Tab-separated table of C-alpha atoms in Angstrom:
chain	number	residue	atom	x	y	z
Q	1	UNK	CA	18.592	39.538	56.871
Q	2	UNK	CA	19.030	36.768	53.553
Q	3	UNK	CA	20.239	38.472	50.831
Q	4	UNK	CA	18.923	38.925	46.725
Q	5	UNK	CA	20.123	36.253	44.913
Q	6	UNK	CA	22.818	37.483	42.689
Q	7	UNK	CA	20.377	36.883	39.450
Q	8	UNK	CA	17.737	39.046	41.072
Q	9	UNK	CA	19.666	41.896	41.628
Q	10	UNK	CA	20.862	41.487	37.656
Q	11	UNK	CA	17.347	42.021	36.287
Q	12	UNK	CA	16.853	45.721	35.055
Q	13	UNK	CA	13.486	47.066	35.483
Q	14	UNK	CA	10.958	47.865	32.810
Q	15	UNK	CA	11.732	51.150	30.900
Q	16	UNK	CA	8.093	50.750	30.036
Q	17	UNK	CA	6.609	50.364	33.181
Q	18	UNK	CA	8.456	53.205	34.253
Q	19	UNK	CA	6.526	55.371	31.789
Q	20	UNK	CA	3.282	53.263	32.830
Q	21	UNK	CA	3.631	54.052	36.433
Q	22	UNK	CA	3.976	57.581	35.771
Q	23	UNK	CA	1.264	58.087	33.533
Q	24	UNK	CA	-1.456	56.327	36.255
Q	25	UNK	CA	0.018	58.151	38.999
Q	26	UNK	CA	-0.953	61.885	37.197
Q	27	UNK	CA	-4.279	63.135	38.135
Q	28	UNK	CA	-4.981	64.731	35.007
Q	29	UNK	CA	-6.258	63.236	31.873
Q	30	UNK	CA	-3.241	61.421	29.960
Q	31	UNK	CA	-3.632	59.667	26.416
Q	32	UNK	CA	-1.913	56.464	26.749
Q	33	UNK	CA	-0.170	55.183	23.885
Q	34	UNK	CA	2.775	53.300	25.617
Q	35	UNK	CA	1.482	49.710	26.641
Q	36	UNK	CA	0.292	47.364	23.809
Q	37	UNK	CA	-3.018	46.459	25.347
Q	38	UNK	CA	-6.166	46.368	22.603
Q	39	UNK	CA	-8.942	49.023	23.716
Q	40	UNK	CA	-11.291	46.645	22.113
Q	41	UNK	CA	-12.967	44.215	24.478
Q	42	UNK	CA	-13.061	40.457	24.172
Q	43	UNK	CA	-16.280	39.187	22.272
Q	44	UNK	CA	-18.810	38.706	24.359
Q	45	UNK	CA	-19.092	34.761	23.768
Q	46	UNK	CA	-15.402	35.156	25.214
Q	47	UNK	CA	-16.919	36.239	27.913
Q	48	UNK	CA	-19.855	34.430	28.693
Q	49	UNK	CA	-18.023	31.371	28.734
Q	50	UNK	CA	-15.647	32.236	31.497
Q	51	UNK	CA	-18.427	33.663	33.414
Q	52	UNK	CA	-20.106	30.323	33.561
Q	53	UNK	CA	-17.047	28.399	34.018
Q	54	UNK	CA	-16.751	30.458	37.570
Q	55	UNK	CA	-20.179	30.265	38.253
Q	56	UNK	CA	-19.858	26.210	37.785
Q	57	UNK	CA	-16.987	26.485	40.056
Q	58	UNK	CA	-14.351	25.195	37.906
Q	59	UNK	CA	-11.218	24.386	39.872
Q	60	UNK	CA	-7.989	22.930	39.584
Q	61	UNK	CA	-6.948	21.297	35.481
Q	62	UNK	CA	-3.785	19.396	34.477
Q	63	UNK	CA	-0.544	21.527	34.490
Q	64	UNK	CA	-0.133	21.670	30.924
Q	65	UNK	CA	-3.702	23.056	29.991
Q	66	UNK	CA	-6.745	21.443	29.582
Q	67	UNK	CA	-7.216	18.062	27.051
Q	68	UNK	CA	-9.731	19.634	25.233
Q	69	UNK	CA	-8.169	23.230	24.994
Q	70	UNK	CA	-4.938	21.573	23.662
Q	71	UNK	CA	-6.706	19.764	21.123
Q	72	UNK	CA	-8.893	22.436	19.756
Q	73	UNK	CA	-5.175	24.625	19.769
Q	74	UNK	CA	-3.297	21.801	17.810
Q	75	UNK	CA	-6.339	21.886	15.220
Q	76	UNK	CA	-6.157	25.363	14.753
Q	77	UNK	CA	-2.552	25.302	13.893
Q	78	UNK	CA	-3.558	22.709	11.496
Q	79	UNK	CA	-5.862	25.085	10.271
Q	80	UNK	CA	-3.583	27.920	9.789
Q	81	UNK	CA	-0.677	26.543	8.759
Q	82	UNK	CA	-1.496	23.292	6.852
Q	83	UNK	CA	0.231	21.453	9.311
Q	84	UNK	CA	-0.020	18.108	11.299
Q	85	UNK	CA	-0.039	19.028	15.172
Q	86	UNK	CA	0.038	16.644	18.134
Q	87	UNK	CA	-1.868	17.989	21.344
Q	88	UNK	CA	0.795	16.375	22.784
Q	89	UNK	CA	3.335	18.909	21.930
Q	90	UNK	CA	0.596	21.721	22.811
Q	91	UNK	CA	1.758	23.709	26.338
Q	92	UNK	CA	-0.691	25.900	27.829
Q	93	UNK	CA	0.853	28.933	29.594
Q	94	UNK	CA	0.279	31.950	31.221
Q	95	UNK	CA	0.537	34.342	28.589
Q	96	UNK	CA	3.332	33.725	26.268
Q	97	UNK	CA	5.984	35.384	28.737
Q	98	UNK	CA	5.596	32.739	31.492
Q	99	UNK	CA	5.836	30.385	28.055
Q	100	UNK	CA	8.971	31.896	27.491
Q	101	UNK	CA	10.262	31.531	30.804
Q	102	UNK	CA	8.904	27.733	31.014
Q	103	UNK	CA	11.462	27.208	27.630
Q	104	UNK	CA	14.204	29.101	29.236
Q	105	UNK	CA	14.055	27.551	32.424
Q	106	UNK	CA	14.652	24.164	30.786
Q	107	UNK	CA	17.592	24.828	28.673
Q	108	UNK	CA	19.865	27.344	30.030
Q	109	UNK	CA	22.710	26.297	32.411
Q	110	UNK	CA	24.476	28.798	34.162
Q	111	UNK	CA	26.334	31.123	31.532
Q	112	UNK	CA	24.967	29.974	28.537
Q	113	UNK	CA	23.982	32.817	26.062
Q	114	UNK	CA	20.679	33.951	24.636
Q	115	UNK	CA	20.823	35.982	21.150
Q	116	UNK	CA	17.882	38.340	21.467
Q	117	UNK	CA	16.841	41.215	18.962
Q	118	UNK	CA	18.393	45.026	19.687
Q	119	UNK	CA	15.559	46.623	19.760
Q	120	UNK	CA	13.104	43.976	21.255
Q	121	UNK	CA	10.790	43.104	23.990
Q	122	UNK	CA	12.853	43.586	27.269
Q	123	UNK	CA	11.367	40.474	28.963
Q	124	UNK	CA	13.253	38.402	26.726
Q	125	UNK	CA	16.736	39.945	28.486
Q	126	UNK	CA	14.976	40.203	31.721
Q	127	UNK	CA	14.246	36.206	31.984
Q	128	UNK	CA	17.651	35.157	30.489
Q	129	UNK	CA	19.382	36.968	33.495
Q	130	UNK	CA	17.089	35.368	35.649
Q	131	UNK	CA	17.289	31.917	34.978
Q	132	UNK	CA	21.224	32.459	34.850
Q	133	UNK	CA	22.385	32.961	31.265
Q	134	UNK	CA	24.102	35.882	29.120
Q	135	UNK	CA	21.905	38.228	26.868
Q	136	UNK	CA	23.888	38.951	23.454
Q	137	UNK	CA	21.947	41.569	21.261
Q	138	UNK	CA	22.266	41.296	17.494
Q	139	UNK	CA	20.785	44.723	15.517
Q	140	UNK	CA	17.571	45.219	13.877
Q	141	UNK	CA	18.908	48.288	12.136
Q	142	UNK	CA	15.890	51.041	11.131
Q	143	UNK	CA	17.819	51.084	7.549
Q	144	UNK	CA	16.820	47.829	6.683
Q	145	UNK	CA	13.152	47.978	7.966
Q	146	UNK	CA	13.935	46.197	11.611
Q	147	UNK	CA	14.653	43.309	9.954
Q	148	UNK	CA	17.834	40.876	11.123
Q	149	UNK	CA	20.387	40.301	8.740
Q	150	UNK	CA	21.617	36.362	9.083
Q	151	UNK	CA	25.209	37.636	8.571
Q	152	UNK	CA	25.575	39.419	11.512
Q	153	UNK	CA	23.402	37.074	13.999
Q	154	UNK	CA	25.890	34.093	12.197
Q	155	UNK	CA	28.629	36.305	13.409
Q	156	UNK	CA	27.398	36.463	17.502
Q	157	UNK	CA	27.163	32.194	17.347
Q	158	UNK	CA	29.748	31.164	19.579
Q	159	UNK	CA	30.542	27.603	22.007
Q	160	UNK	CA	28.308	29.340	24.761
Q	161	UNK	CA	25.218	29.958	22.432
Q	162	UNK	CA	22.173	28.404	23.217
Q	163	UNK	CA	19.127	30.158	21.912
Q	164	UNK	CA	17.914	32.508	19.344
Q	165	UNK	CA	15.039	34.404	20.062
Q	166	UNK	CA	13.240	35.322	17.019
Q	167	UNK	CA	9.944	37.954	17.321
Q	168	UNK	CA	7.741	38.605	13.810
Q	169	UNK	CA	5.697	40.599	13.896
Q	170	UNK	CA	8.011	42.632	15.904
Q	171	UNK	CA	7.706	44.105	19.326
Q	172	UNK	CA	8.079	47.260	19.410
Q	173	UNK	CA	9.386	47.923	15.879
Q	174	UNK	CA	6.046	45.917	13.862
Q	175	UNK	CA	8.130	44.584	11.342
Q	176	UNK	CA	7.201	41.455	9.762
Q	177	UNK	CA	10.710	39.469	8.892
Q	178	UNK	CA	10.041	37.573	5.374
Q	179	UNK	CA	10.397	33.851	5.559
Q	180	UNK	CA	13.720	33.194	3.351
Q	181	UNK	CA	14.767	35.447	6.013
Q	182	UNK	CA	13.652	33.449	8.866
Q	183	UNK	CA	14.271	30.259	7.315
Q	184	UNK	CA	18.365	31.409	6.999
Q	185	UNK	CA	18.263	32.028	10.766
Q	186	UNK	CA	16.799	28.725	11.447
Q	187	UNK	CA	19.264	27.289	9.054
Q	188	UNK	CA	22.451	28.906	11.190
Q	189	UNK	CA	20.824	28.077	14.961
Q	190	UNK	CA	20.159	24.266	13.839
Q	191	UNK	CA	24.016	24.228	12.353
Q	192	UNK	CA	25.051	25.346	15.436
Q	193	UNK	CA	22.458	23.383	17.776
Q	194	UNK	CA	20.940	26.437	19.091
Q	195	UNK	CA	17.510	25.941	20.098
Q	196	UNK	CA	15.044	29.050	18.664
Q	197	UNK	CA	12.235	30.479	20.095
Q	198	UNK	CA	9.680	31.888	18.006
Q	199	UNK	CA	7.680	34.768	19.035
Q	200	UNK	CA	4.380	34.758	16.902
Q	201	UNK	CA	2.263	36.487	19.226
Q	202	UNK	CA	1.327	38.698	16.545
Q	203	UNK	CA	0.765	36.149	14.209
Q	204	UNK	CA	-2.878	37.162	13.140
Q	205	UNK	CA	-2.358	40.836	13.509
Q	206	UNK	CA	-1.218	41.524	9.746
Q	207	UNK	CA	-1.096	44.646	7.155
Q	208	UNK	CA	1.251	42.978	4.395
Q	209	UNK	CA	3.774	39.764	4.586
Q	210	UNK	CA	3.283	36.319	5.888
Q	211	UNK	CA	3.284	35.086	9.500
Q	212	UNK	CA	6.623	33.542	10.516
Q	213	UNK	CA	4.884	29.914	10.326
Q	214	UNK	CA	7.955	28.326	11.516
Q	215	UNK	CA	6.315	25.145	12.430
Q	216	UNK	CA	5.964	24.720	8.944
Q	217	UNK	CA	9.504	23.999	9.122
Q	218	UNK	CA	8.834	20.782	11.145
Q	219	UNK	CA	12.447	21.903	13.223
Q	220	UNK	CA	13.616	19.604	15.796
Q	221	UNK	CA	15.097	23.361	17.034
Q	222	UNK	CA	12.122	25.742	16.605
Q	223	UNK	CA	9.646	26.459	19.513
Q	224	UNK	CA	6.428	28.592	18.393
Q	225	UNK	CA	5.030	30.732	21.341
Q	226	UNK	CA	1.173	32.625	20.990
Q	227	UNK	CA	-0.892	34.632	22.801
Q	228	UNK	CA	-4.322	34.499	22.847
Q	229	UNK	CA	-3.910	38.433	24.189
Q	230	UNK	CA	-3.232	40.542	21.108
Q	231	UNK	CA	-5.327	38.135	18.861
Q	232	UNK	CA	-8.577	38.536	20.775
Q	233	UNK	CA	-8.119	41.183	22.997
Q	234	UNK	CA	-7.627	38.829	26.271
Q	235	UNK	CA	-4.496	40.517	27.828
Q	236	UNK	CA	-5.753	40.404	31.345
Q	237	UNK	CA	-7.188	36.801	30.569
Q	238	UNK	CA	-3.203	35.603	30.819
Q	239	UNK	CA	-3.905	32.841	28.174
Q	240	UNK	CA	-0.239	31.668	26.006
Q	241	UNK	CA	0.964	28.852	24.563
Q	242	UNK	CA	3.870	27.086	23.298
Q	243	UNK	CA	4.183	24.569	20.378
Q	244	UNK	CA	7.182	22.424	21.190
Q	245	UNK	CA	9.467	20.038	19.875
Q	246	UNK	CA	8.436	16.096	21.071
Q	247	UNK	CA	11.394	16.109	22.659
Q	248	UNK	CA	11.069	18.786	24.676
Q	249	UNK	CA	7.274	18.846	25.742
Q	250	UNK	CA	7.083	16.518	27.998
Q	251	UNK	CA	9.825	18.516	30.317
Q	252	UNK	CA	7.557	21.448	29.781
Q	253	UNK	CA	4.338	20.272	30.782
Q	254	UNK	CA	6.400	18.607	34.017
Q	255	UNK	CA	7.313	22.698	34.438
Q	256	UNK	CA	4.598	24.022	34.757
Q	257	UNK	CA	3.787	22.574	38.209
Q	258	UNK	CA	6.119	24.099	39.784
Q	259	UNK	CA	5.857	27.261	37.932
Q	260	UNK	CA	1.883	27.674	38.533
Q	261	UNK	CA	0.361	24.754	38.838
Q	262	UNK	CA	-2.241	25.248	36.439
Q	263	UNK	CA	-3.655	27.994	34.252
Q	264	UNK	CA	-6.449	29.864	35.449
Q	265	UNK	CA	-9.587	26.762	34.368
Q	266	UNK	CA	-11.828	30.423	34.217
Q	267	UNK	CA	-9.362	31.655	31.233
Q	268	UNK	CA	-8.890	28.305	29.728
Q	269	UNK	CA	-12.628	28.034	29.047
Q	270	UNK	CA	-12.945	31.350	27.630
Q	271	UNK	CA	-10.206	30.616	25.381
Q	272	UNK	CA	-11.651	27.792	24.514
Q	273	UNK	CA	-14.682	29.913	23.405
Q	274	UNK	CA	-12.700	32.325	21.643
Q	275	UNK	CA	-11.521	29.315	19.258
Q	276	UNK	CA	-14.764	27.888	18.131
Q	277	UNK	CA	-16.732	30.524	18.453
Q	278	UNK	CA	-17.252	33.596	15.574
Q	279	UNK	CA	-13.710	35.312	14.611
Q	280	UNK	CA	-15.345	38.006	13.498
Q	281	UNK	CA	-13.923	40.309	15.672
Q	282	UNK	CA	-10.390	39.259	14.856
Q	283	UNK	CA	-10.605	40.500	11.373
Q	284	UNK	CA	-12.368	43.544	12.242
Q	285	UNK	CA	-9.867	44.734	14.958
Q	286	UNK	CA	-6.942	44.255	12.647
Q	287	UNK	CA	-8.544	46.434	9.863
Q	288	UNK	CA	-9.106	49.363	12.653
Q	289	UNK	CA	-5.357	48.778	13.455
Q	290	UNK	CA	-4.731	49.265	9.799
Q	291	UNK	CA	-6.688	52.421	9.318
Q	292	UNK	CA	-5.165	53.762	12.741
Q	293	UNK	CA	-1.738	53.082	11.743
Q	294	UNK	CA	-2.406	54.839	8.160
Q	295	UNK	CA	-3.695	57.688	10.565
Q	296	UNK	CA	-0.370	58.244	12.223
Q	297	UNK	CA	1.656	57.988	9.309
Q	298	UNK	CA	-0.539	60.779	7.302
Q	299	UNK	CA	-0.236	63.274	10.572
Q	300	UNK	CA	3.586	62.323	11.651
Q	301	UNK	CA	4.187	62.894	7.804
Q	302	UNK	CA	2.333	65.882	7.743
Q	303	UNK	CA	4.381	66.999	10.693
Q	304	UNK	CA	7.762	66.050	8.538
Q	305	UNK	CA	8.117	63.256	10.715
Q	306	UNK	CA	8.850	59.531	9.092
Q	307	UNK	CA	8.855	56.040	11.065
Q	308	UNK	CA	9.283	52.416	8.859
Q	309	UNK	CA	6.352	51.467	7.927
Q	310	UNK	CA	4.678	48.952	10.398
Q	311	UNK	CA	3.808	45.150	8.737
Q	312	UNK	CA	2.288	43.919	11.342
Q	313	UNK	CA	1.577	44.602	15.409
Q	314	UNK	CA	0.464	47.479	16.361
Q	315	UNK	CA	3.510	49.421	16.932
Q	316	UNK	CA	4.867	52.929	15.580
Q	317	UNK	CA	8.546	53.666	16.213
Q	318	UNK	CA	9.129	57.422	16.280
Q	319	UNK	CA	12.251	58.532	15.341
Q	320	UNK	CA	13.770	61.592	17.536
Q	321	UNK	CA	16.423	64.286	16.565
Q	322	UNK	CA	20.002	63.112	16.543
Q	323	UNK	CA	21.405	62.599	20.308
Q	324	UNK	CA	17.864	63.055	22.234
Q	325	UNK	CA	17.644	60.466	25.308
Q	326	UNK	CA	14.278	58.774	24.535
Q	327	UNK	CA	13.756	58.241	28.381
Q	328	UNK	CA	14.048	62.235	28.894
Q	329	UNK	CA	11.625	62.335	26.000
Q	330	UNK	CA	9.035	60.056	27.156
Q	331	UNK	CA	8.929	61.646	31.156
Q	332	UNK	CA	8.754	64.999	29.359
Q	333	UNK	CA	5.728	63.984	27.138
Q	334	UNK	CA	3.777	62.170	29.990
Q	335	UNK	CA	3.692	65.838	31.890
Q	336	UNK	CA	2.809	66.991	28.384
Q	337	UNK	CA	-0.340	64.344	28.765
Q	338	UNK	CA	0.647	61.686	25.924
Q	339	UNK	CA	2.093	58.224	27.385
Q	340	UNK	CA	4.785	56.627	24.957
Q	341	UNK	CA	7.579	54.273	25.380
Q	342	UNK	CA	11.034	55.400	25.230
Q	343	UNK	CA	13.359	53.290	22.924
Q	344	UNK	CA	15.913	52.850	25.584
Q	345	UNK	CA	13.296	50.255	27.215
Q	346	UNK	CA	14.180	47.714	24.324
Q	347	UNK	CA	18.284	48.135	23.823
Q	348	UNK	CA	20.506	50.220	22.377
Q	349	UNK	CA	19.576	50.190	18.635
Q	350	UNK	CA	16.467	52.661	19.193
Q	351	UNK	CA	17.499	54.774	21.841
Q	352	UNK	CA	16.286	57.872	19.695
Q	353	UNK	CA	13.064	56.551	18.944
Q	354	UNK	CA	9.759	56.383	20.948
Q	355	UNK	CA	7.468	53.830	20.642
Q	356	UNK	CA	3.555	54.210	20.341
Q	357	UNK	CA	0.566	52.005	20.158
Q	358	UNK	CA	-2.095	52.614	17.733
Q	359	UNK	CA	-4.373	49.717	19.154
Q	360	UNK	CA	-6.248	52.496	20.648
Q	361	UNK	CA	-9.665	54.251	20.079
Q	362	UNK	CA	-9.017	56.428	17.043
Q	363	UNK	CA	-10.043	59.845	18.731
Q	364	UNK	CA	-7.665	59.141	21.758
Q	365	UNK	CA	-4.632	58.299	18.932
Q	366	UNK	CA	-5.513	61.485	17.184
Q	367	UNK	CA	-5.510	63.680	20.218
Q	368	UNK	CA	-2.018	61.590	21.714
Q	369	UNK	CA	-0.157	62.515	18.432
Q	370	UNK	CA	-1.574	65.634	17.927
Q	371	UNK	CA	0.523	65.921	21.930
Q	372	UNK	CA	3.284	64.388	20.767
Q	373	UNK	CA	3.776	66.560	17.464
Q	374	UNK	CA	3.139	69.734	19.147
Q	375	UNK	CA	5.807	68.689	21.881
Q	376	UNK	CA	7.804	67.803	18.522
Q	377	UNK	CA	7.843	71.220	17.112
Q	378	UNK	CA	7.825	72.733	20.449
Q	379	UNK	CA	11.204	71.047	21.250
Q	380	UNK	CA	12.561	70.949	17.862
Q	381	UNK	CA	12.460	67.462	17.839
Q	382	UNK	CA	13.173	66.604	21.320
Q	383	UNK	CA	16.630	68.216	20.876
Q	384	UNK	CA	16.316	70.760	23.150
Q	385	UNK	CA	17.225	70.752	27.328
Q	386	UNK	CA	14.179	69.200	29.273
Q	387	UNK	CA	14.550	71.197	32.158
Q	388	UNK	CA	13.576	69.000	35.143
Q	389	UNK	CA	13.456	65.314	33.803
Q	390	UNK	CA	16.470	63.294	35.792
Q	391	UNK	CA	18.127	60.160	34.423
C-alpha cells in the first residue's frame, strides 16, 4: 500500500471542526455559535444572477477569474481605498483559503518559515505544513487587545523567514490592529525580504478603527487577500481573491490551473452581481453584528464575565477560569446544547478562552449564551472535573 506523504501526516486537524462535527451529529436541538458563517442570506440579486448564469449554462472561464469580474474587483479597490489597481494583479480564488494556499505554494521551499499570529486562524499553520515550510507563532497577548507588538514579531525574523501572515480584523480574537501598527510590521518583513500576506477578509465588517488598507502602502512585499464570504454572506459561494504584487501575479494566475482550473463561472457571476448591484445589505448586516455583539457583552458582563472588546469580525473570545482545557470545555457545552470553539483550535495563546460567533439570529445568540453562562456558573467557570469528556 503507498504511504502519506510525510507533509500529510504533519497537518493537525481542525479543533473547530471537531466541535462542528459533534454538534451536527446530536439529535437534539444545539445553538451553534462555533463556525463564522453569516445567518443572513445573500441578497437576492446575488442570487438571481447565479441562477441564470446556470440556467445559460455557463462553463469553463480563464484560471485566474473572469476579465470582467477582475476589473469590476480592481475598481472597487479603487473605490475603497483611493488607490490605482491593475486587473492585472487581480487573482480570483476559491475563497480566500485556496488564495492563501495559491501564495504559499509559490514561495515556500522546503523549510522555510511562516510567522503566523498565536491565536489565529488554524488554516494558516495547516497550509504552511503542507506545502513544506515551518510555522513560528508570535503572541497576540489578550493584555494588549490581540494586537501584535512589532518588537516581538522583529525578534522571531531569522535567515529561514519567509512570510508574515498578518489577519485584521482578527480571526477569532476581532481585533482590528491600527495602521502605525501594521505599517511597523510591514516596515520589519520588507527589511528583512519577507513577503506578507494580508488577511482583510473582514475588511468591511467594522465597529471602530480602520481596515488594514495595506495596498495603500503600494509594497513590493504585501499581498491583500478578500472574501466575498463574510462581506455578503456568500460562504458556500467559495468566491476569494488576492491582490498581488506585479511581480508575483502572473505565477499566480499560472497556479491556479493546476490548483482548480477555474472558479466556479456560477459564483463568479453572482459575485459579479454582488459588486454592482445595491450594498445595502452590507451595511445593514454589520449594524446587526454590532447590536449582537453589544448583546453579549451586556449578558457575559452581567454574568461577571469580561472578553476584549471586539473591533471588527464577528468574534467573541471568552475567557475561562485559570487552567480549564478549552477543548474539555467546548465537548462539555455541545452536550449542554451551545456549539463554541475551543481556543486550543487557534494556538497556544488562548487555550483558556472559547470562541463564539455573534453573526447569528439574535434569539438563537441569546438562548446560546444564556447555555453557556448557566454552564459558567454551573461549573464555576469551567474549573471544575468534566466527568466524561476525553482529550
Amino acid at each position: 500500500m503507498p504511504k502519506l506523504s510525510a507533509a500529510a501526516r504533519r497537518v493537525p486537524a481542525s479543533g473547530i471542526r471537531e466541535i462542528v462535527n459533534l454538534a451536527l451529529s446530536r439529535s437534539d436541538d444545539v445553538v451553534r455559535l462555533e463556525i463564522g458563517e453569516p445567518h443572513l442570506p445573500p441578497a437576492q440579486h446575488v442570487v438571481e444572477a447565479g441562477a441564470a448564469a446556470a440556467r445559460a449554462g455557463i462553463g469553463y472561464t480563464q484560471s485566474a477569474g473572469i476579465p470582467r469580474l477582475r476589473s469590476a474587483l480592481a475598481e472597487d479597490l479603487r473605490r475603497r481605498y483611493e488607490v490605482p489597481v491593475s486587473p492585472d494583479r487581480v487573482i480570483v480564488s476559491q475563497g480566500a483559503v485556496q488564495g492563501i494556499a495559491a501564495v504559499l505554494a509559490a514561495v515556500l521551499r522546503p523549510g522555510d518559515e511562516v510567522l503566523v499570529p498565536d491565536p489565529s486562524w488554524p488554516n494558516y499553520e495547516m497550509q504552511t505544513v503542507l506545502f513544506g515550510g515551518v510555522p513560528v507563532r508570535y503572541p497576540l497577548r489578550p493584555d494588549n487587545g490581540f494586537v501584535p507588538d512589532p518588537a516581538e514579531v522583529a525578534a522571531l525574523v531569522g535567515p529561514r523567514t519567509r512570510v508574515l501572515v498578518l489577519n485584521s480584523p482578527g480571526n477569532p480574537t476581532g481585533a482590528v490592529i491600527g495602521r502605525p501598527t501594521l505599517h511597523r510590521l510591514v516596515e520589519i518583513a520588507a527589511r528583512h525580504d519577507v513577503l506578507v500576506i494580508s488577511d482583510e477578509v473582514y475588511d468591511e465588517v467594522l465597529f471602530e478603527g480602520e481596515p488594514a488598507a495595506l495596498c495603500r502602502l503600494g509594497s513590493p512585499n504585501v499581498v491583500s487577500v478578500f472574501s466575498f464570504s463574510k462581506t455578503y454572506a456568500m460562504t458556500g459561494w467559495r468566491v476569494g481573491y488576492v491582490l498581488a504584487p506585479s511581480w508575483l501575479a502572473p505565477t499566480l494566475a499560472r497556479l491556479q490551473e493546476p490548483f482548480l482550473s477555474c472558479i466556479s463561472g456560477v459564483s463568479q457571476a453572482a459575485a459579479l452581481a454582488a459588486l454592482s448591484g445595491p450594498r445595502d445589505g452590507v451595511a445593514a448586516a454589520v449594524v446587526e453584528y454590532r447590536r449582537n455583539r453589544d448583546i453579549a457583552l451586556r449578558l457575559l458582563a452581567d454574568a461577571g464575565i469580561h472578553p476584549v472588546v471586539p473591533e471588527g469580525a464577528f468574534y467573541l473570545m471568552v475567557p475561562l477560569a485559570p487552567g480549564v482545557d478549552s477543548r474539555r470545555a467546548a465537548l462539555d457545552l455541545v452536550r449542554y446544547g451551545v456549539a463554541t470553539a475551543p481556543g486550543t483550535a487557534f494556538g497556544d495563546v488562548a487555550r483558556g478562552f472559547l470562541r463564539i460567533s455573534f453573526a447569528a439570529a439574535e434569539a438563537r445568540l441569546v438562548a446560546g449564551l444564556d447555555r453557556l453562562i448557566a454552564w459558567h456558573d454551573k461549573s464555576g467557570g469551567g474549573a471544575v472535573a468534566m466527568e466524561g469528556v476525553s482529550r
